[in-house]
Amino acid sequence: MSISPSKVSTPRTQISGFVRARAPGRINLIGEHVDYQGGVVMPAAINRYVKAAAQANGRSEVRLSSSQSHGDLVVPLEHKTPFSGDKSWANYAFGVVAKYRDAGHPVTGFDVKFESNLPLGAGLSSSAALETATALVVEGMLGLELPQAERALLCQRAEHEWAGVPCGIMDQLAVNAGVAGHALKIDCSTLEIAPAPLPANLSAVVVDSKVKHALADGEYAKRRADCEAAAAFFDVEFLRDVTAGELDSAQIQLGERVYRRARHVISEMARVGEFAAALEAGDTAAAGLLMAASHSSLRDDYEVSCQELDTLVEIAGGLGAIGARMMGGGFGGSTVNLVETSAASRFAEDIVARYREETGAEVEALAVNLVGGASIENVE
Ligand code: ADP
Ligand code: MG
Protein backbone atom coordinates (compact mmCIF):
# COMPACT_ATOMS: atom_id res chain seq x y z
CA MET A 1 0.00 0.00 0.00
CA SER A 2 1.32 3.44 -0.76
CA ILE A 3 0.44 6.68 0.85
CA SER A 4 0.82 9.71 -1.31
CA PRO A 5 0.71 13.31 -0.28
CA SER A 6 -2.52 14.97 -1.29
CA LYS A 7 -1.76 16.81 -4.49
CA VAL A 8 -3.91 19.84 -3.86
CA SER A 9 -3.18 21.91 -0.81
CA THR A 10 -6.36 22.69 1.02
CA PRO A 11 -7.27 26.09 2.42
CA ARG A 12 -5.83 26.93 5.80
CA THR A 13 -8.59 26.17 8.22
CA GLN A 14 -6.71 27.05 11.37
CA ILE A 15 -4.62 30.22 11.78
CA SER A 16 -2.06 28.67 14.11
CA GLY A 17 -1.75 25.85 16.51
CA PHE A 18 1.33 24.47 18.16
CA VAL A 19 1.10 21.80 20.82
CA ARG A 20 3.72 19.83 22.71
CA ALA A 21 2.82 16.79 24.75
CA ARG A 22 4.65 14.00 26.48
CA ALA A 23 3.60 10.56 27.57
CA PRO A 24 5.61 8.31 29.88
CA GLY A 25 6.33 4.62 29.58
CA ARG A 26 5.26 2.30 32.34
CA ILE A 27 6.39 -0.62 34.41
CA ASN A 28 4.09 -3.16 35.99
CA LEU A 29 4.98 -4.23 39.51
CA ILE A 30 2.57 -7.15 39.51
CA GLY A 31 -0.60 -8.35 37.79
CA GLU A 32 0.66 -9.81 34.51
CA HIS A 33 -1.64 -11.21 31.85
CA VAL A 34 -4.72 -10.45 33.93
CA ASP A 35 -5.90 -7.17 32.39
CA TYR A 36 -7.80 -8.88 29.60
CA GLN A 37 -9.52 -11.09 32.15
CA GLY A 38 -10.83 -8.17 34.19
CA GLY A 39 -8.17 -8.35 36.89
CA VAL A 40 -6.42 -5.71 38.95
CA VAL A 41 -2.93 -4.67 37.84
CA MET A 42 -0.27 -2.50 39.50
CA PRO A 43 1.60 -0.48 36.90
CA ALA A 44 3.38 2.83 37.37
CA ALA A 45 4.39 5.51 34.88
CA ILE A 46 8.17 6.00 34.63
CA ASN A 47 10.49 8.88 33.76
CA ARG A 48 11.08 7.83 30.15
CA TYR A 49 8.91 9.54 27.57
CA VAL A 50 7.60 9.81 24.06
CA LYS A 51 7.39 13.52 23.26
CA ALA A 52 5.31 14.97 20.46
CA ALA A 53 5.54 18.43 18.93
CA ALA A 54 2.70 19.24 16.56
CA GLN A 55 1.93 22.22 14.39
CA ALA A 56 -1.26 22.83 12.45
CA ASN A 57 -0.45 22.79 8.73
CA GLY A 58 -3.66 24.13 7.23
CA ARG A 59 -3.92 21.10 4.93
CA SER A 60 -6.14 18.04 4.96
CA GLU A 61 -3.28 15.76 5.85
CA VAL A 62 -1.17 14.65 8.75
CA ARG A 63 2.60 14.55 8.31
CA LEU A 64 4.35 12.28 10.77
CA SER A 65 7.99 11.69 11.59
CA SER A 66 9.83 10.06 14.44
CA SER A 67 13.43 10.17 15.55
CA GLN A 68 13.02 6.45 16.34
CA SER A 69 11.89 5.46 12.92
CA HIS A 70 12.59 5.97 9.23
CA GLY A 71 9.51 6.07 7.10
CA ASP A 72 8.12 9.60 7.46
CA LEU A 73 4.56 9.75 6.24
CA VAL A 74 2.12 12.15 4.68
CA VAL A 75 -1.37 10.83 5.26
CA PRO A 76 -4.65 12.31 4.04
CA LEU A 77 -6.93 12.94 7.03
CA GLU A 78 -9.59 10.64 5.63
CA HIS A 79 -7.14 7.72 5.22
CA LYS A 80 -8.73 4.50 6.49
CA THR A 81 -6.40 1.50 6.30
CA PRO A 82 -3.43 0.35 8.40
CA PHE A 83 0.16 0.84 7.30
CA SER A 84 2.66 -1.92 6.76
CA GLY A 85 6.40 -2.40 6.48
CA ASP A 86 8.59 0.44 7.69
CA LYS A 87 5.53 2.66 7.99
CA SER A 88 3.76 0.38 10.44
CA TRP A 89 4.88 2.49 13.40
CA ALA A 90 2.40 5.10 12.18
CA ASN A 91 -0.51 2.80 13.04
CA TYR A 92 0.05 3.82 16.67
CA ALA A 93 0.00 7.51 15.78
CA PHE A 94 -2.25 8.02 12.78
CA GLY A 95 -4.52 5.25 14.08
CA VAL A 96 -5.25 7.49 17.05
CA VAL A 97 -5.87 10.51 14.82
CA ALA A 98 -8.32 8.39 12.83
CA LYS A 99 -10.12 7.35 16.01
CA TYR A 100 -10.71 11.00 16.98
CA ARG A 101 -11.84 11.70 13.42
CA ASP A 102 -14.19 8.68 13.45
CA ALA A 103 -15.61 9.79 16.80
CA GLY A 104 -16.73 12.99 15.06
CA HIS A 105 -14.08 15.39 16.34
CA PRO A 106 -13.21 18.01 13.70
CA VAL A 107 -9.54 17.10 13.36
CA THR A 108 -7.63 19.31 10.93
CA GLY A 109 -4.23 18.77 9.34
CA PHE A 110 -1.01 18.99 11.31
CA ASP A 111 2.67 18.07 11.23
CA VAL A 112 3.92 16.05 14.16
CA LYS A 113 7.39 15.01 15.19
CA PHE A 114 8.03 12.43 17.87
CA GLU A 115 11.11 12.05 20.01
CA SER A 116 11.60 9.37 22.58
CA ASN A 117 13.98 8.06 25.19
CA LEU A 118 11.75 5.09 25.89
CA PRO A 119 13.09 1.82 24.49
CA LEU A 120 10.81 0.43 21.78
CA GLY A 121 9.42 -3.06 22.18
CA ALA A 122 11.06 -3.56 25.60
CA GLY A 123 7.79 -4.07 27.47
CA LEU A 124 7.77 -0.47 28.74
CA SER A 125 4.77 0.41 26.61
CA SER A 126 6.26 2.74 24.07
CA SER A 127 3.21 1.88 21.97
CA ALA A 128 0.74 3.32 24.48
CA ALA A 129 3.04 6.29 25.07
CA LEU A 130 3.12 7.03 21.34
CA GLU A 131 -0.66 6.69 21.12
CA THR A 132 -1.24 8.91 24.12
CA ALA A 133 1.22 11.60 23.03
CA THR A 134 -0.65 11.66 19.71
CA ALA A 135 -4.02 11.81 21.46
CA LEU A 136 -2.90 14.77 23.53
CA VAL A 137 -1.63 16.82 20.61
CA VAL A 138 -4.89 16.16 18.77
CA GLU A 139 -6.86 17.23 21.84
CA GLY A 140 -4.60 20.25 22.34
CA MET A 141 -5.27 21.42 18.83
CA LEU A 142 -8.99 20.85 19.19
CA GLY A 143 -9.15 22.56 22.58
CA LEU A 144 -10.58 19.33 23.93
CA GLU A 145 -9.86 17.30 27.04
CA LEU A 146 -11.27 13.81 27.13
CA PRO A 147 -11.57 12.03 30.47
CA GLN A 148 -8.47 9.83 30.95
CA ALA A 149 -10.38 6.56 30.70
CA GLU A 150 -12.07 7.63 27.49
CA ARG A 151 -8.73 8.65 25.97
CA ALA A 152 -7.19 5.36 27.06
CA LEU A 153 -10.01 3.37 25.47
CA LEU A 154 -9.71 5.33 22.25
CA CYS A 155 -5.96 4.63 22.13
CA GLN A 156 -6.56 0.95 22.89
CA ARG A 157 -9.01 0.72 19.99
CA ALA A 158 -6.42 2.29 17.70
CA GLU A 159 -3.89 -0.35 18.80
CA HIS A 160 -6.43 -3.14 18.18
CA GLU A 161 -7.73 -1.96 14.86
CA TRP A 162 -4.73 -0.19 13.32
CA ALA A 163 -1.71 -1.95 14.80
CA GLY A 164 -3.56 -5.27 14.98
CA VAL A 165 -2.46 -5.86 18.59
CA PRO A 166 -5.29 -7.13 20.83
CA CYS A 167 -3.86 -5.45 23.95
CA GLY A 168 -5.64 -5.00 27.27
CA ILE A 169 -6.33 -1.56 28.74
CA MET A 170 -3.56 -1.47 31.36
CA ASP A 171 -0.90 0.30 29.30
CA GLN A 172 -3.04 3.17 28.09
CA LEU A 173 -4.51 3.77 31.55
CA ALA A 174 -1.12 3.68 33.28
CA VAL A 175 0.43 6.08 30.79
CA ASN A 176 -2.47 8.51 31.22
CA ALA A 177 -3.06 8.31 34.95
CA GLY A 178 0.40 7.96 36.52
CA VAL A 179 1.00 9.62 39.90
CA ALA A 180 4.52 10.58 41.01
CA GLY A 181 5.94 8.19 43.60
CA HIS A 182 2.99 5.84 43.23
CA ALA A 183 1.98 2.67 41.51
CA LEU A 184 -1.63 2.51 40.35
CA LYS A 185 -4.00 -0.22 41.35
CA ILE A 186 -6.14 -0.43 38.25
CA ASP A 187 -9.25 -2.54 38.16
CA CYS A 188 -9.42 -3.48 34.51
CA SER A 189 -13.09 -4.40 34.62
CA THR A 190 -14.35 -1.11 36.08
CA LEU A 191 -11.35 1.05 35.05
CA GLU A 192 -11.20 2.34 38.62
CA ILE A 193 -7.75 3.58 39.61
CA ALA A 194 -6.35 3.79 43.14
CA PRO A 195 -2.82 5.21 43.53
CA ALA A 196 -0.66 3.24 45.96
CA PRO A 197 2.53 4.87 47.25
CA LEU A 198 5.80 3.03 46.74
CA PRO A 199 7.69 3.32 50.05
CA ALA A 200 10.55 5.80 49.66
CA ASN A 201 13.15 3.17 50.54
CA LEU A 202 12.14 1.11 47.50
CA SER A 203 13.00 1.74 43.85
CA ALA A 204 12.29 -0.02 40.61
CA VAL A 205 14.97 -1.09 38.17
CA VAL A 206 14.01 -2.28 34.70
CA VAL A 207 16.32 -4.67 32.89
CA ASP A 208 15.78 -4.89 29.15
CA SER A 209 16.84 -8.33 27.95
CA LYS A 210 17.09 -6.94 24.41
CA VAL A 211 15.49 -10.07 23.04
CA LYS A 212 12.09 -10.55 21.48
CA HIS A 213 11.34 -14.05 20.35
CA ALA A 214 9.40 -14.40 17.15
CA LEU A 215 6.58 -16.42 18.68
CA ALA A 216 5.53 -13.59 21.01
CA ASP A 217 2.52 -12.27 19.11
CA GLY A 218 0.99 -15.61 18.18
CA GLU A 219 1.45 -16.97 21.68
CA TYR A 220 -0.22 -13.91 23.20
CA ALA A 221 -3.31 -14.57 21.09
CA LYS A 222 -3.27 -18.23 22.11
CA ARG A 223 -3.09 -17.36 25.81
CA ARG A 224 -6.06 -15.07 25.43
CA ALA A 225 -7.97 -17.76 23.60
CA ASP A 226 -7.21 -20.31 26.35
CA CYS A 227 -8.45 -17.87 28.98
CA GLU A 228 -11.60 -17.22 26.99
CA ALA A 229 -12.19 -20.95 26.70
CA ALA A 230 -11.86 -21.32 30.47
CA ALA A 231 -14.19 -18.37 31.10
CA ALA A 232 -16.72 -19.80 28.66
CA PHE A 233 -16.58 -23.14 30.47
CA PHE A 234 -17.60 -21.36 33.69
CA ASP A 235 -20.10 -19.22 31.80
CA VAL A 236 -18.53 -15.97 32.97
CA GLU A 237 -17.18 -13.04 30.99
CA PHE A 238 -13.90 -12.96 32.89
CA LEU A 239 -11.84 -15.38 34.98
CA ARG A 240 -11.90 -12.86 37.82
CA ASP A 241 -15.29 -14.38 38.65
CA VAL A 242 -13.87 -17.88 39.09
CA THR A 243 -12.32 -19.01 42.38
CA ALA A 244 -9.24 -21.20 42.70
CA GLY A 245 -11.44 -23.94 44.20
CA GLU A 246 -13.87 -23.85 41.28
CA LEU A 247 -10.99 -24.01 38.87
CA ASP A 248 -9.42 -27.01 40.60
CA SER A 249 -12.67 -28.93 40.55
CA ALA A 250 -12.84 -28.49 36.76
CA GLN A 251 -9.25 -29.52 36.02
CA ILE A 252 -10.16 -32.69 34.12
CA GLN A 253 -12.89 -31.10 32.00
CA LEU A 254 -10.73 -28.08 31.11
CA GLY A 255 -7.75 -30.14 30.06
CA GLU A 256 -4.25 -29.61 31.40
CA ARG A 257 -3.20 -26.66 29.25
CA VAL A 258 -6.30 -24.51 29.68
CA TYR A 259 -6.35 -25.40 33.37
CA ARG A 260 -2.79 -24.16 33.88
CA ARG A 261 -3.38 -20.98 31.89
CA ALA A 262 -6.42 -20.19 34.02
CA ARG A 263 -4.50 -21.11 37.18
CA HIS A 264 -1.92 -18.46 36.34
CA VAL A 265 -4.58 -15.81 35.83
CA ILE A 266 -6.56 -16.65 38.96
CA SER A 267 -3.50 -17.01 41.19
CA GLU A 268 -1.98 -13.79 39.80
CA MET A 269 -5.18 -11.90 40.60
CA ALA A 270 -4.88 -13.07 44.20
CA ARG A 271 -1.21 -12.07 44.33
CA VAL A 272 -2.00 -8.50 43.29
CA GLY A 273 -4.24 -7.98 46.31
CA GLU A 274 -1.65 -9.54 48.60
CA PHE A 275 1.15 -7.46 47.08
CA ALA A 276 -0.76 -4.21 47.55
CA ALA A 277 -1.44 -5.13 51.18
CA ALA A 278 2.22 -6.04 51.73
CA LEU A 279 3.41 -2.71 50.32
CA GLU A 280 0.93 -0.84 52.45
CA ALA A 281 2.11 -2.68 55.54
CA GLY A 282 5.75 -2.02 54.63
CA ASP A 283 6.33 -5.78 54.42
CA THR A 284 8.88 -5.68 51.63
CA ALA A 285 9.92 -9.31 52.09
CA ALA A 286 6.36 -10.49 51.46
CA ALA A 287 6.10 -8.18 48.42
CA GLY A 288 9.31 -9.68 47.03
CA LEU A 289 8.09 -13.25 47.49
CA LEU A 290 4.89 -12.41 45.63
CA MET A 291 6.90 -11.05 42.70
CA ALA A 292 8.91 -14.28 42.67
CA ALA A 293 5.70 -16.32 42.70
CA SER A 294 4.37 -14.20 39.83
CA HIS A 295 7.45 -14.99 37.78
CA SER A 296 7.24 -18.73 38.50
CA SER A 297 3.60 -18.79 37.52
CA LEU A 298 4.28 -16.92 34.26
CA ARG A 299 7.14 -19.31 33.54
CA ASP A 300 5.52 -22.62 34.51
CA ASP A 301 1.75 -22.23 34.17
CA TYR A 302 1.43 -19.52 31.54
CA GLU A 303 4.65 -20.46 29.73
CA VAL A 304 5.44 -16.97 28.49
CA SER A 305 8.94 -16.58 29.91
CA CYS A 306 12.20 -17.49 28.20
CA GLN A 307 15.73 -18.42 29.17
CA GLU A 308 16.98 -14.84 29.12
CA LEU A 309 14.25 -13.58 31.46
CA ASP A 310 14.64 -16.55 33.81
CA THR A 311 18.39 -15.93 34.00
CA LEU A 312 17.87 -12.22 34.75
CA VAL A 313 15.43 -13.01 37.53
CA GLU A 314 17.81 -15.56 39.02
CA ILE A 315 20.74 -13.16 38.91
CA ALA A 316 18.62 -10.40 40.48
CA GLY A 317 17.93 -12.66 43.46
CA GLY A 318 21.65 -13.28 43.89
CA LEU A 319 22.31 -9.53 43.82
CA GLY A 320 19.91 -8.89 46.68
CA ALA A 321 16.84 -7.62 44.83
CA ILE A 322 13.77 -7.60 47.05
CA GLY A 323 11.69 -8.90 44.16
CA ALA A 324 12.18 -9.61 40.45
CA ARG A 325 9.97 -10.92 37.71
CA MET A 326 9.41 -10.82 33.99
CA MET A 327 7.15 -8.04 32.84
CA GLY A 328 4.88 -7.59 29.85
CA GLY A 329 3.76 -10.06 27.24
CA GLY A 330 6.81 -12.29 27.61
CA PHE A 331 9.20 -14.19 25.32
CA GLY A 332 11.67 -11.36 25.83
CA GLY A 333 11.29 -7.73 26.81
CA SER A 334 12.16 -6.65 30.32
CA THR A 335 12.23 -7.71 33.94
CA VAL A 336 11.10 -5.44 36.75
CA ASN A 337 13.15 -5.47 39.93
CA LEU A 338 12.30 -3.96 43.29
CA VAL A 339 15.43 -2.92 45.18
CA GLU A 340 16.45 -0.74 48.11
CA THR A 341 16.65 2.83 46.80
CA SER A 342 20.18 3.24 48.17
CA ALA A 343 21.29 0.20 46.16
CA ALA A 344 19.42 0.92 42.92
CA SER A 345 22.19 2.33 40.75
CA ARG A 346 24.68 -0.26 42.01
CA PHE A 347 22.18 -3.03 41.29
CA ALA A 348 21.68 -1.69 37.76
CA GLU A 349 25.42 -1.80 37.10
CA ASP A 350 25.92 -5.19 38.70
CA ILE A 351 23.15 -7.01 36.87
CA VAL A 352 24.50 -5.88 33.51
CA ALA A 353 28.00 -7.06 34.44
CA ARG A 354 26.86 -10.36 35.93
CA TYR A 355 24.63 -11.17 32.96
CA ARG A 356 27.53 -10.47 30.63
CA GLU A 357 29.77 -12.80 32.68
CA GLU A 358 27.23 -15.59 32.66
CA THR A 359 25.98 -15.37 29.09
CA GLY A 360 28.29 -13.12 27.10
CA ALA A 361 25.26 -11.04 26.11
CA GLU A 362 24.41 -7.40 26.79
CA VAL A 363 21.34 -6.18 28.63
CA GLU A 364 20.40 -2.65 29.63
CA ALA A 365 19.36 -1.70 33.14
CA LEU A 366 17.50 1.48 34.04
CA ALA A 367 16.82 2.69 37.56
CA VAL A 368 13.51 4.50 37.08
CA ASN A 369 11.41 6.98 39.03
CA LEU A 370 7.64 6.77 39.23
CA VAL A 371 6.13 9.86 37.65
CA GLY A 372 2.87 11.58 36.77
CA GLY A 373 0.89 10.64 33.68
CA ALA A 374 0.86 12.05 30.18
CA SER A 375 0.36 15.77 29.81
CA ILE A 376 0.20 18.63 27.37
CA GLU A 377 3.29 20.73 27.92
CA ASN A 378 2.28 23.83 26.02
CA VAL A 379 -0.21 25.11 23.48
CA GLU A 380 0.38 28.23 21.43
P1 ADP B 1 6.26 -1.71 23.78
O1 ADP B 1 4.92 -1.05 23.84
O2 ADP B 1 6.48 -2.63 24.91
O3 ADP B 1 7.38 -0.75 23.63
P2 ADP B 1 5.18 -2.71 21.32
O4 ADP B 1 5.62 -3.77 20.39
O5 ADP B 1 3.81 -2.76 21.88
O6 ADP B 1 6.26 -2.64 22.49
O7 ADP B 1 5.31 -1.31 20.61
C1 ADP B 1 6.50 -0.94 19.98
C2 ADP B 1 6.19 -0.30 18.66
O8 ADP B 1 5.62 1.01 18.87
C3 ADP B 1 7.42 -0.04 17.82
O9 ADP B 1 7.77 -1.16 17.08
C4 ADP B 1 6.97 1.12 16.95
O10 ADP B 1 6.18 0.66 15.88
C5 ADP B 1 6.06 1.90 17.87
N1 ADP B 1 6.73 3.02 18.54
C6 ADP B 1 6.81 3.26 19.87
N2 ADP B 1 7.45 4.41 20.13
C7 ADP B 1 7.79 4.94 18.94
C8 ADP B 1 8.46 6.13 18.54
N3 ADP B 1 8.92 7.02 19.42
N4 ADP B 1 8.61 6.33 17.21
C9 ADP B 1 8.16 5.46 16.30
N5 ADP B 1 7.52 4.33 16.62
C10 ADP B 1 7.34 4.05 17.92
MG1 MG C 1 3.03 -2.03 23.64
mmCIF file of C-alpha atoms in Angstrom, residues 166 243 298 339:
data_model
loop_
_atom_site.group_PDB
_atom_site.id
_atom_site.type_symbol
_atom_site.label_atom_id
_atom_site.label_comp_id
_atom_site.label_asym_id
_atom_site.label_seq_id
_atom_site.Cartn_x
_atom_site.Cartn_y
_atom_site.Cartn_z
ATOM 1 C CA PRO A 166 -5.286 -7.128 20.832
ATOM 2 C CA THR A 243 -12.319 -19.014 42.381
ATOM 3 C CA LEU A 298 4.279 -16.921 34.260
ATOM 4 C CA VAL A 339 15.429 -2.920 45.178
#
